[in-house]
Tab-separated table of C-alpha atoms and ligand atoms in Angstrom:
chain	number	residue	atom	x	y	z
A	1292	UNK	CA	0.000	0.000	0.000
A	1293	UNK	CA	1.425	3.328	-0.979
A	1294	UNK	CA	-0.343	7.035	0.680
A	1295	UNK	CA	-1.800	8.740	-2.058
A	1296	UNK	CA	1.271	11.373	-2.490
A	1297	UNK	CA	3.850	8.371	-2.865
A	1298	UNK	CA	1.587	6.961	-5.794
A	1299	UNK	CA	1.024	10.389	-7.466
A	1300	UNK	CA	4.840	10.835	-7.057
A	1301	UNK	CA	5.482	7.251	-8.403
A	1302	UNK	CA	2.877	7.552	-12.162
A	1303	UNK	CA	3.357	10.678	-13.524
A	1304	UNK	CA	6.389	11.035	-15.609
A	1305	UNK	CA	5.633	13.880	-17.648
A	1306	UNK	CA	8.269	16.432	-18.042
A	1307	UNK	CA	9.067	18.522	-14.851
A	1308	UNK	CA	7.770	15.708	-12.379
A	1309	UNK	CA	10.424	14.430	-10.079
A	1310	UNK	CA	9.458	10.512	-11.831
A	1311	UNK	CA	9.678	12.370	-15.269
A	1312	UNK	CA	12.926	13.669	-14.240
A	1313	UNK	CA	14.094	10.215	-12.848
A	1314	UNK	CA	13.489	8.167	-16.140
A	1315	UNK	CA	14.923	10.888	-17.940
A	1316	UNK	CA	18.359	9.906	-16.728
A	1317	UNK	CA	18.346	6.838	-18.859
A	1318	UNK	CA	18.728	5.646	-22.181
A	1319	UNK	CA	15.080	3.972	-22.901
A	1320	UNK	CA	13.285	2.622	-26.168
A	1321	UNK	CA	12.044	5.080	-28.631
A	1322	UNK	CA	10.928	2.871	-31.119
A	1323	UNK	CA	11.775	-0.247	-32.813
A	1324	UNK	CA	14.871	0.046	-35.547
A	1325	UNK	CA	12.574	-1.570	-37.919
A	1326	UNK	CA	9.871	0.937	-37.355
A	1327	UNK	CA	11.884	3.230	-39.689
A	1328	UNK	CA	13.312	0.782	-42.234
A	1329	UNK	CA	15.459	2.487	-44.789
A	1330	UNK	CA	16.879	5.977	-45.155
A	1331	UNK	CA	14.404	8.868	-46.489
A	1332	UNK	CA	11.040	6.555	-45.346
A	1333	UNK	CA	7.985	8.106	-44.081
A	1334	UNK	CA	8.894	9.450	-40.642
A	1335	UNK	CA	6.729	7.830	-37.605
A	1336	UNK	CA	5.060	9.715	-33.917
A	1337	UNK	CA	6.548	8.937	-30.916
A	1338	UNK	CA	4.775	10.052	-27.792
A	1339	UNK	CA	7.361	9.235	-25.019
A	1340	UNK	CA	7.310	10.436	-21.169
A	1341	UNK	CA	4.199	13.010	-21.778
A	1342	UNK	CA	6.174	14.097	-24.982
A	1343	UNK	CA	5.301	14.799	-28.541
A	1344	UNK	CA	7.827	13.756	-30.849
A	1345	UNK	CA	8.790	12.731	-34.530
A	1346	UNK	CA	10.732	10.571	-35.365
A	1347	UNK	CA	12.868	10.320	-39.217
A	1348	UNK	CA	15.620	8.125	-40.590
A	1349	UNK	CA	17.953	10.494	-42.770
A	1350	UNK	CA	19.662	10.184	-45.964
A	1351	UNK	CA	22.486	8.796	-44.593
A	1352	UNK	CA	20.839	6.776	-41.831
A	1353	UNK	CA	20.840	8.811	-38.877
A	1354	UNK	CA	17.540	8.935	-36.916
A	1355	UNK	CA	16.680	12.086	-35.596
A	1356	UNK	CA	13.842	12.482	-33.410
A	1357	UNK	CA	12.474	16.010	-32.668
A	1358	UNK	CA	9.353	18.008	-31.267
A	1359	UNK	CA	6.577	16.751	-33.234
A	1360	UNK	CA	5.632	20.592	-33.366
A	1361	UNK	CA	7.218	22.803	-36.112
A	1362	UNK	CA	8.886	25.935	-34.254
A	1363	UNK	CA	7.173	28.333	-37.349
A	1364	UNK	CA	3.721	28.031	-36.778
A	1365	UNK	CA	3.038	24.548	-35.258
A	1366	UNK	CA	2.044	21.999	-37.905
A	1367	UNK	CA	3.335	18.413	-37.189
A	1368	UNK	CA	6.060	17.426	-38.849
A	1369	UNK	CA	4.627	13.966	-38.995
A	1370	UNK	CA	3.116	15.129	-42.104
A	1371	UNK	CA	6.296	16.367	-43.409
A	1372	UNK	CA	8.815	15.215	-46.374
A	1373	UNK	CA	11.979	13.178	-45.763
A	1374	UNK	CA	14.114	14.786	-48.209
A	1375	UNK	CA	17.610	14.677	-48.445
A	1376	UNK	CA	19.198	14.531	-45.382
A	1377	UNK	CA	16.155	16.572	-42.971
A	1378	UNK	CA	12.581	16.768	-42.348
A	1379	UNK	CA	10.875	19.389	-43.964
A	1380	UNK	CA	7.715	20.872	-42.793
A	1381	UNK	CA	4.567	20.469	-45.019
A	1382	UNK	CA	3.132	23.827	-44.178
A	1383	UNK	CA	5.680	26.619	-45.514
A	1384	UNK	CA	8.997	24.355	-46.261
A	1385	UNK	CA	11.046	24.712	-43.307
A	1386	UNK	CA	13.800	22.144	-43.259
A	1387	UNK	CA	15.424	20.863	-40.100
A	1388	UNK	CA	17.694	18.095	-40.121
A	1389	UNK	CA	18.650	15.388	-36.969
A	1390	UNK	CA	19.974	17.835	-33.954
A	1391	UNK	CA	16.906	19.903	-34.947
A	1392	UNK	CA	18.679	22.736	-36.860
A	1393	UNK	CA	17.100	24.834	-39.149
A	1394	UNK	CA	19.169	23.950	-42.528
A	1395	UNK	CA	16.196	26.255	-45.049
A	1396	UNK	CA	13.381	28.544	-45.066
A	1397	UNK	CA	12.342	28.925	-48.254
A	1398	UNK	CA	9.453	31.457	-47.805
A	1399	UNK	CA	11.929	33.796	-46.018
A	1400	UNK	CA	13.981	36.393	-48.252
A	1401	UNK	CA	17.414	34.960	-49.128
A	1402	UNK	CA	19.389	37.244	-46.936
A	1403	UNK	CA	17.669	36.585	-44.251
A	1404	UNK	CA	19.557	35.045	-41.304
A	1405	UNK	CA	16.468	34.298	-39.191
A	1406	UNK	CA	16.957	30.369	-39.796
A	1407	UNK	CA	20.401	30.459	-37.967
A	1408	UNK	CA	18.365	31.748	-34.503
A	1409	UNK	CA	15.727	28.599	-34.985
A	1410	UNK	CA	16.450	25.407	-33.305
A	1411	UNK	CA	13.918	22.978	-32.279
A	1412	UNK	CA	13.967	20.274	-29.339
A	1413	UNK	CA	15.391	17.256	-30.755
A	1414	UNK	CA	17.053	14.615	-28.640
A	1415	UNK	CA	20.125	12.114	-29.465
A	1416	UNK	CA	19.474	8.802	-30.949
A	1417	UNK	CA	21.384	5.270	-30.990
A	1418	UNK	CA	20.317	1.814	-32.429
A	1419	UNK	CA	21.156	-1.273	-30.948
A	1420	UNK	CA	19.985	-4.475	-30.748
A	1421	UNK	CA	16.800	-3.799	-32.862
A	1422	UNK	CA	16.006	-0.409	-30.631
A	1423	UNK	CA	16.387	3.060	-31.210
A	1424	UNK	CA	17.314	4.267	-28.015
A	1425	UNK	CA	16.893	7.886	-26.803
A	1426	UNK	CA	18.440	10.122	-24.134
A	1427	UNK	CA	16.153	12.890	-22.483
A	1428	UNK	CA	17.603	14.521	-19.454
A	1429	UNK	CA	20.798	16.805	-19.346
A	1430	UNK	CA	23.397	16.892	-21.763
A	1431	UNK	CA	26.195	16.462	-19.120
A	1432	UNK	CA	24.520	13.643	-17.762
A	1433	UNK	CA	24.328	11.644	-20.613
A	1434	UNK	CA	25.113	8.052	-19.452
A	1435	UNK	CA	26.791	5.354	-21.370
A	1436	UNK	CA	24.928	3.193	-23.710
A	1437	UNK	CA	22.463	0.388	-22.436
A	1438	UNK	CA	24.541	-3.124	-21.716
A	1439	UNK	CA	22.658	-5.688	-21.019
A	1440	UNK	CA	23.823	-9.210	-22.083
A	1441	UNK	CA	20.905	-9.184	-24.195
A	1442	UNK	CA	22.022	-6.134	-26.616
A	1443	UNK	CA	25.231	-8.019	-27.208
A	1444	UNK	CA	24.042	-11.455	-28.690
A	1445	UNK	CA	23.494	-11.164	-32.519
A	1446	UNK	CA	20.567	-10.930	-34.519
A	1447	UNK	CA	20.161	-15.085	-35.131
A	1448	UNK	CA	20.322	-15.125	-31.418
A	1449	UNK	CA	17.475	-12.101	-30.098
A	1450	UNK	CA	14.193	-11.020	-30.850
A	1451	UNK	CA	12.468	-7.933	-29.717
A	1452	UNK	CA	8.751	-6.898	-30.165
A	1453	UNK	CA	6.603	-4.416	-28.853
A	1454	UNK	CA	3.068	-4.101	-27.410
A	1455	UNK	CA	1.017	-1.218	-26.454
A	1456	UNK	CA	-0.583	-1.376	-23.516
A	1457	UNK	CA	-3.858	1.282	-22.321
A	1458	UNK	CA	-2.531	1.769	-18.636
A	1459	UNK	CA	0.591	3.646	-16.435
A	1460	UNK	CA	3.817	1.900	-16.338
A	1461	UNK	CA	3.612	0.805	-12.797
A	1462	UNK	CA	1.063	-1.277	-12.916
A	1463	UNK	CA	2.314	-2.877	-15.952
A	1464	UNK	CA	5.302	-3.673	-14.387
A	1465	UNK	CA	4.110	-4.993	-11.544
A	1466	UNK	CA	2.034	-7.209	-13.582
A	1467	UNK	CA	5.060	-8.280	-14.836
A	1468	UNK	CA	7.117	-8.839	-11.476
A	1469	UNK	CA	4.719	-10.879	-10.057
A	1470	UNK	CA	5.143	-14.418	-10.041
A	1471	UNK	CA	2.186	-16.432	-8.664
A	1472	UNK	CA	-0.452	-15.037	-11.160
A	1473	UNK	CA	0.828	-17.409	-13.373
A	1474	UNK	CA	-0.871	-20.613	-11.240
A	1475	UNK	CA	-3.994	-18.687	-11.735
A	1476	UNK	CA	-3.990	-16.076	-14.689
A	1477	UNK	CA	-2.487	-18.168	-16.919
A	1478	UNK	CA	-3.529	-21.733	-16.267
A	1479	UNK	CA	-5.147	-22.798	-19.984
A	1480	UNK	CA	-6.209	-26.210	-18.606
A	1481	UNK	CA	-8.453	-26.589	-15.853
A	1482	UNK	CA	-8.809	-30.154	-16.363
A	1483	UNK	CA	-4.919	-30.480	-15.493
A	1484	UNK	CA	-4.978	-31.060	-11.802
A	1485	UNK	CA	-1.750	-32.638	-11.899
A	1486	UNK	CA	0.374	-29.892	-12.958
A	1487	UNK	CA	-0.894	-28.104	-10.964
A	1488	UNK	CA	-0.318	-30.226	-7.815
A	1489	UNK	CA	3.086	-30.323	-8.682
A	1490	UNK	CA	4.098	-27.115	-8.617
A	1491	UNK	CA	3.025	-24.914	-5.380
A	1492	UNK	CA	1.059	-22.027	-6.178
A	1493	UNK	CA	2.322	-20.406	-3.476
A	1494	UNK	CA	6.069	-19.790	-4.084
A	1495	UNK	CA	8.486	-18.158	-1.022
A	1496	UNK	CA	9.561	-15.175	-2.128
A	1497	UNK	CA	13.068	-13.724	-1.423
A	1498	UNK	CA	13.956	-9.812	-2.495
A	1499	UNK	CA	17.066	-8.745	-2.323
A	1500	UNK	CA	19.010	-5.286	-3.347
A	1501	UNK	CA	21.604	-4.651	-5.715
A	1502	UNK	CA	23.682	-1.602	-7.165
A	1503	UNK	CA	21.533	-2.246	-10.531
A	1504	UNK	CA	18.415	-1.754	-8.751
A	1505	UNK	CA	16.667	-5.556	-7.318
A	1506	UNK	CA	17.037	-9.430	-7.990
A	1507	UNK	CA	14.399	-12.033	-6.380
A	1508	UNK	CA	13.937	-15.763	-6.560
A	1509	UNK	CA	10.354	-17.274	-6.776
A	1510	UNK	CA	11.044	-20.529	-4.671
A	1511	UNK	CA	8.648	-23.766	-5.062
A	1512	UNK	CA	9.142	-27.170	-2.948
A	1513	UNK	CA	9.169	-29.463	-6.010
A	1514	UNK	CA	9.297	-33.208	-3.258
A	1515	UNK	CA	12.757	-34.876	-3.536
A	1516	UNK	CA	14.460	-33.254	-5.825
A	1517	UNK	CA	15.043	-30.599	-4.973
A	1518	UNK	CA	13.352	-25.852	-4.667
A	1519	UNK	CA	12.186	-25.397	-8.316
A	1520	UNK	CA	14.013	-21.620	-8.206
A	1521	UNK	CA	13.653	-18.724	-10.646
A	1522	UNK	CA	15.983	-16.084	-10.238
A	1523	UNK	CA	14.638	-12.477	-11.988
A	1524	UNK	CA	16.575	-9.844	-12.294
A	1525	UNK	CA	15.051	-6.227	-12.268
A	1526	UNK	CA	17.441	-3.177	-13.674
A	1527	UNK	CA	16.079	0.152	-13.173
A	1528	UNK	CA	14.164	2.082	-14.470
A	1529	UNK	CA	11.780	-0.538	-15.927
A	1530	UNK	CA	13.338	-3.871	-17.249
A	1531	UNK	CA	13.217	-7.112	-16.128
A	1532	UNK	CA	15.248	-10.188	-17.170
A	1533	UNK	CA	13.388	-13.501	-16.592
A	1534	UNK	CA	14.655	-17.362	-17.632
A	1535	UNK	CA	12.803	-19.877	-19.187
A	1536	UNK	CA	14.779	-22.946	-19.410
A	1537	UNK	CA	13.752	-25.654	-17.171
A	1538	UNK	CA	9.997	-25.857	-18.423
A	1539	UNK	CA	8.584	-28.499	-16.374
A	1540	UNK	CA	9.403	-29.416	-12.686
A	1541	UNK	CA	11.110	-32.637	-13.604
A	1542	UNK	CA	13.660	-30.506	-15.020
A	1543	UNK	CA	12.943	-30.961	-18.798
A	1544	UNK	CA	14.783	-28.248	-20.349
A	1545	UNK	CA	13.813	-25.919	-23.051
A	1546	UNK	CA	14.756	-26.682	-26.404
A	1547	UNK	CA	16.991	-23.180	-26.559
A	1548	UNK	CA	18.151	-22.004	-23.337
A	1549	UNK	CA	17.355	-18.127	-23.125
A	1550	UNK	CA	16.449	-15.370	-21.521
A	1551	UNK	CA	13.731	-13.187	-21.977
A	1552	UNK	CA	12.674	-10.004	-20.518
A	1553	UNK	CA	10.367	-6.817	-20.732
A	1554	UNK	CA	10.857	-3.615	-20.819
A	1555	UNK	CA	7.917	-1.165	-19.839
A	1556	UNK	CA	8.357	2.485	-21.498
A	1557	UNK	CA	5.845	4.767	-20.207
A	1558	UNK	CA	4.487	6.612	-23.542
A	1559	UNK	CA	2.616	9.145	-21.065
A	1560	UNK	CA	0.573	8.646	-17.794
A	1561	UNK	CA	-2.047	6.594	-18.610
A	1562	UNK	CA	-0.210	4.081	-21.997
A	1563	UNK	CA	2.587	2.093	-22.277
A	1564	UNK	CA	4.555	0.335	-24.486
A	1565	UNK	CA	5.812	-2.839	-23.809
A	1566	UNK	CA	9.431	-4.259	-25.262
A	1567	UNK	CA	9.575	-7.492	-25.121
A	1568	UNK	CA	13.225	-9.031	-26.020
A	1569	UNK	CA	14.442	-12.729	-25.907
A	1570	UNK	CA	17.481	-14.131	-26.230
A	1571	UNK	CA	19.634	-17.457	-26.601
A	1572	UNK	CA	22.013	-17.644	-24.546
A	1573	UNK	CA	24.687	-20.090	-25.678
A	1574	UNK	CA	26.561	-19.095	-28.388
A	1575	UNK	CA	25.423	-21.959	-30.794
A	1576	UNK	CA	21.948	-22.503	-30.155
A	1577	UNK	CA	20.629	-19.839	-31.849
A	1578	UNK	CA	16.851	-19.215	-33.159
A	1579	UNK	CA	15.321	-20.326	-35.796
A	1580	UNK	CA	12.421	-18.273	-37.723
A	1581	UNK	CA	9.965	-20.281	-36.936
A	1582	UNK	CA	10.934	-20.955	-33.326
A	1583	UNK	CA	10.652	-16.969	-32.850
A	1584	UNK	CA	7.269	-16.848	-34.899
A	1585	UNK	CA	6.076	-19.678	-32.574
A	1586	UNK	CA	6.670	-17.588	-29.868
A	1587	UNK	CA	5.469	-14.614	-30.681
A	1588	UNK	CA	2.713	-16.180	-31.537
A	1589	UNK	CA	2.068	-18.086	-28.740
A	1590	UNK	CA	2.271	-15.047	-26.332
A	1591	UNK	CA	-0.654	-13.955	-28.444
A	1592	UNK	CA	1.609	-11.628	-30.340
A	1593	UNK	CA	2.829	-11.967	-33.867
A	1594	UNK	CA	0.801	-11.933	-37.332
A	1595	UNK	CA	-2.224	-13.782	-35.966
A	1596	UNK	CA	-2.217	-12.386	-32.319
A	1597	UNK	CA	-1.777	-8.786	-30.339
A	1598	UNK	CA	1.296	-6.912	-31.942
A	1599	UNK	CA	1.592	-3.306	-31.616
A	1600	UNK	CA	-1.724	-3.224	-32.854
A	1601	UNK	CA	-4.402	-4.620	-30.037
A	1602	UNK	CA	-7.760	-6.102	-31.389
A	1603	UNK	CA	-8.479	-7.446	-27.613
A	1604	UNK	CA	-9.091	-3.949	-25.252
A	1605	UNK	CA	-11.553	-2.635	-22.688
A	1606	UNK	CA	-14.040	-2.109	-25.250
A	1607	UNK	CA	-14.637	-5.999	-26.223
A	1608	UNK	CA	-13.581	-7.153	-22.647
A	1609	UNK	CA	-10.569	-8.472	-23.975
A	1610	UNK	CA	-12.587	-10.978	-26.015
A	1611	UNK	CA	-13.488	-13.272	-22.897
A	1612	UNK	CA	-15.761	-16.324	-23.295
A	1613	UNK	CA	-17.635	-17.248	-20.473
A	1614	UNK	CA	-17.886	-21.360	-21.754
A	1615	UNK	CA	-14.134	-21.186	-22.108
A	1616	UNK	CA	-14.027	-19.528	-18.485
A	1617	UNK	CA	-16.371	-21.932	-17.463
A	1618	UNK	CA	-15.090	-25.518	-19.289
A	1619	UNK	CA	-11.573	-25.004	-20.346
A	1620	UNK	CA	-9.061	-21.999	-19.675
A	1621	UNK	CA	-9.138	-19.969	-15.660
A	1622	UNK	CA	-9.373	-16.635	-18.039
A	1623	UNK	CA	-11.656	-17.288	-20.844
A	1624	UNK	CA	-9.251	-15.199	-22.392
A	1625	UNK	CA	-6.940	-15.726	-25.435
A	1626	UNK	CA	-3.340	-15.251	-25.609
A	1627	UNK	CA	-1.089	-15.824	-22.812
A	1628	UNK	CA	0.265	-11.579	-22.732
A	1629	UNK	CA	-3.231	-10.874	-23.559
A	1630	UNK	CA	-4.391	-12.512	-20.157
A	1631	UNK	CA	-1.594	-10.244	-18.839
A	1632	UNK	CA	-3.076	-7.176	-20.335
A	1633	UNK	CA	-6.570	-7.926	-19.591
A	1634	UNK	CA	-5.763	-8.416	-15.766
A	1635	UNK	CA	-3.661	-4.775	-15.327
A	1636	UNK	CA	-5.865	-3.103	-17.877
A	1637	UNK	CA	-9.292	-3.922	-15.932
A	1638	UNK	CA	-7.725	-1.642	-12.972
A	1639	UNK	CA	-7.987	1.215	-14.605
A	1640	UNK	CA	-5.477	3.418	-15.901
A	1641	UNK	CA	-4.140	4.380	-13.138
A	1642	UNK	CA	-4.575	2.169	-10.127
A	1643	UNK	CA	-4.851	4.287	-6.460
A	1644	UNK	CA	-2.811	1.739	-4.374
A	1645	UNK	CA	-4.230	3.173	-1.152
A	1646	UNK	CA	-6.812	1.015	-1.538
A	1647	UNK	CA	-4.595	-2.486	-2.158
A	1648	UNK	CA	-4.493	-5.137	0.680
A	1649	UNK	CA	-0.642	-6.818	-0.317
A	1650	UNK	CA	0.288	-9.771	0.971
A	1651	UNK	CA	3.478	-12.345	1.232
A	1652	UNK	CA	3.818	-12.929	-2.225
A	1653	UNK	CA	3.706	-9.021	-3.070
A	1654	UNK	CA	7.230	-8.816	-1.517
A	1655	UNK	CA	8.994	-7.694	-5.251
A	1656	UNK	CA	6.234	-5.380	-5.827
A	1657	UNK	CA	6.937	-3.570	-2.447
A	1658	UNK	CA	10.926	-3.651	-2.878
A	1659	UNK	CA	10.649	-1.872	-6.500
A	1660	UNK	CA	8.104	0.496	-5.339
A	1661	UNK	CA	10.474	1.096	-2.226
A	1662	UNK	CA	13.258	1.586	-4.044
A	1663	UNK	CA	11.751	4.015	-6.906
A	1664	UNK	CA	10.836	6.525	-4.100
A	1665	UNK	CA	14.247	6.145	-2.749
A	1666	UNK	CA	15.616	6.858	-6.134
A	1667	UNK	CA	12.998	9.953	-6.854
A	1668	UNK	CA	14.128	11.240	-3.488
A	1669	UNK	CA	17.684	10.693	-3.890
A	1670	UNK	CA	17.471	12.276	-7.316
A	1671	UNK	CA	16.518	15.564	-5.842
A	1672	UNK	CA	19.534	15.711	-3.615
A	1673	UNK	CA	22.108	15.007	-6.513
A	1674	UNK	CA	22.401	11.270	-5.892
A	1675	UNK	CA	22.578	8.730	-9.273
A	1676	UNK	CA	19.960	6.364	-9.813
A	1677	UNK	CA	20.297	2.597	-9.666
A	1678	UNK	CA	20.983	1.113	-12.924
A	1679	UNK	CA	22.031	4.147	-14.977
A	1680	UNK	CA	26.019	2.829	-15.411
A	1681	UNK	CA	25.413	0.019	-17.827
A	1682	UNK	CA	28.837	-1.757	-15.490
A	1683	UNK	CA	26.588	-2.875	-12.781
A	1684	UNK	CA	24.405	-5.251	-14.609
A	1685	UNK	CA	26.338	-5.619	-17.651
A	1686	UNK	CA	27.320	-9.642	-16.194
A	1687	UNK	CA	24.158	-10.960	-14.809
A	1688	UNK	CA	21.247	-12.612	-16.291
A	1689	UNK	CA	18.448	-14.351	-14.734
A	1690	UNK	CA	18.086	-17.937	-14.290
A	1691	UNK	CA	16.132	-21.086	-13.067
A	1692	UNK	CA	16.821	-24.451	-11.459
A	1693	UNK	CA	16.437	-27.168	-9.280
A	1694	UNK	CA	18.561	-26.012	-6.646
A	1695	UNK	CA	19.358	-28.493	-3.135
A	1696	UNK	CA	17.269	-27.307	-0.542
A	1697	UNK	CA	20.015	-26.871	2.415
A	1698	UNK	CA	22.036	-24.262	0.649
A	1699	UNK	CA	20.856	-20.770	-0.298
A	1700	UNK	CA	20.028	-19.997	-4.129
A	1701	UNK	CA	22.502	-17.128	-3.924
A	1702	UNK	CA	24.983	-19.874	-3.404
A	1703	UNK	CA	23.931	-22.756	-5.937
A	1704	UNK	CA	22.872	-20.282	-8.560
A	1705	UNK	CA	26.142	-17.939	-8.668
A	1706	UNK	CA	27.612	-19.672	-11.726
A	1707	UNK	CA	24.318	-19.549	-13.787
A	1708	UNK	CA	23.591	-15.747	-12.885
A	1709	UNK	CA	26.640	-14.913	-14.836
A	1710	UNK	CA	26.701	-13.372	-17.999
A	1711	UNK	CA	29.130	-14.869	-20.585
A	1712	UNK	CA	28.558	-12.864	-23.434
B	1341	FES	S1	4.431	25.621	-39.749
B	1341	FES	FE1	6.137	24.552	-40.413
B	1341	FES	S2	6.994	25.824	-41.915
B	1341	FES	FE2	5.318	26.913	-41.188
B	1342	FE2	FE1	1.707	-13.173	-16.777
């Protein structure tokens, strides 16, 4: 439970609030590289933190991303022409290329020198790993690029995505931290009884700090042989890293060992959009097409599913069919992220968490909040966030197991937590 002041101060990220500020001191996700796929294309909106934007690739590849606002008179420059090497306004021709100078004013006399004083907000741009990262808080502390292991494997090894999702960040998030919905949420056969004997749906949780921001293991009594563990990692502001390999509790493991993660970019207050990357994480195992399309498709994403267009929302109650509900599935919902959705969507936009009753198994939800206050306040007196130096979780990655039960998981999971890309 959070007073009403901590959750205000924890949702809005606009520019100016101290949140806003915060998530501002990090490289995050602009848009997908793909989402601008060759020099010169039709530029795309970006509405990112509370701000308007545009974004264009340039003659010689360079994305720029600006105020979506020409300086002259206002009209978006979503509408405009990607000519050689700048974006130039529909309305009367201005031309502005990448860092948002003014390179011609055509209905302005020749002499005139007025285009030298015009400069519009634009903000630097990098691509890696599929993303085209952006950096929105002060020049001088610009931080070094995003390292996680995932941005380091190579294209036959990764996959990212994105989803748009109609609610604040936080909740999102904490959608996403929380591990025993899945017993629930996400169980697509009620007629299973056995799986779900095995596993408990009640996992210990333990939370634990770290310079990066917070790792936890959800820990399940699996009989004899052994805690089934899984190890998440959480880097600040908004990405988890979660592992996949061992997918039943007789330790079958997956056919590609990977990782897979979100991250949750607030697009304003009340939307989201989700990244969603995965990874393989030995060198040569990598993905096939049709293992990626597979999943994609089977987190209800992909050609046939939710992408970054949504066809199940609010306004068809995320497709839900009561017989399914009733007969088959816990949900009666489609599409395993879609279930995800539906459950942090029905809140509202944004959810007042003085009114929450947490309990055991809210632990991770109650360290991040904890620790996003402490790095809001902190802000404000000069101190670096958690996570911003790309060093500090550059060599972990998350990881499960069947770990013995008389030693603790930070002990019997060490070598697996380490990144060896
Ligand atoms: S409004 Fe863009 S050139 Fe006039
Ligand atoms: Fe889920």
């Amino acid at each position: 439970m959070l007073t009403r002041e901590e959750n205000e101060l924890l949702v809005r990220v606009g520019p100016g609030t101290p949140m806003g500020d915060l998530m501002r001191r990090y490289w995050v996700p602009a848009l997908l590289c793909s989402d601008l796929p060759a020099p010169d294309c039709p530029p795309v909106r970006v509405r990112l933190l509370g701000e308007d934007l545009v974004a264009f690739r340039a003659s010689q590849g360079k994305v720029g991303l600006l105020d979506e606002f020409c300086p002259h008179r206002l009209a978006s420059l979503f509408l405009g022409r990607n000519e050689e090497n700048g974006l130039r306004c529909v309305f009367h021709g201005w031309k502005f290329d990448v860092d948002g100078n003014c390179v011609d004013m055509p209905n302005e006399p020749l002499e005139s020198r007025f285009k030298e004083k015009v400069h519009m907000k634009s903000y630097p741009t990098m691509e890696l790993a599929g993303i085209t990262w952006t950096y929105m808080g002060p020049p001088e502390k610009e931080p070094a690029p995003p390292g996680m292991e995932w941005t380091r494997a190579p294209e036959s090894h990764r996959n990212v995505s994105k989803t748009l999702e109609f609610c604040n960040y936080l909740q999102a998030v904490e959608g996403g931290i929380d591990t025993v919905h899945s017993s629930f949420l996400h169980n697509n056969d009620l007629s299973n009884k056995k799986a779900l004997g095995q596993i408990s749906r009640s996992p210990r949780l333990d939370v634990e700090r770290t310079s990066y921001g917070f790792r936890y293991a959800g820990i399940r009594d699996v009989g004899e042989i052994g805690n089934y563990v899984r190890i998440y990692q959480f880097v600040l502001p908004f990405q988890q890293f979660r592992s996949s390999r061992i997918v039943k509790t007789d330790g079958q493991r997956a056919a590609i060992p990977q990782n897979r993660g979100h991250m949750w970019v607030p697009v304003d207050d009340e939307n989201t959009i989700i990244y969603n990357w995965i990874y393989a994480t030995d060198e040569d195992r990598p993905f096939t097409k049709e293992y990626i399309a597979k999943y994609e498709a089977n987190a209800g994403r992909g050609p046939d599913g939710e992408g970054a267009v949504r066809h199940q929302t609010r306004a068809n109650d995320w497709l839900i069919d009561r017989e399914v509900q009733r007969t088959k599935t816990f949900t009666g919902i489609p599409g395993l992220n879609t279930q995800d959705l539906a459950a942090q969507e029905s809140m509202g936009r944004i959810v007042d968490r003085s009114r929450e009753s947490l309990g055991t198994t809210d632990k991770a939800i109650i360290m991040y909040r904890r620790i996003l206050l402490d790095a809001v306040r902190n802000l404000q007196n000069g101190i670096n966030p958690p996570g911003v130096d790309p060093d500090t979780y550059r060599g972990v990655r998350a990881a499960d197991a069947i770990l013995p039960k008389d030693l603790p998981w930070q002990e019997s999971a060490k070598e697996v937590l380490i990144a060896r890309r």
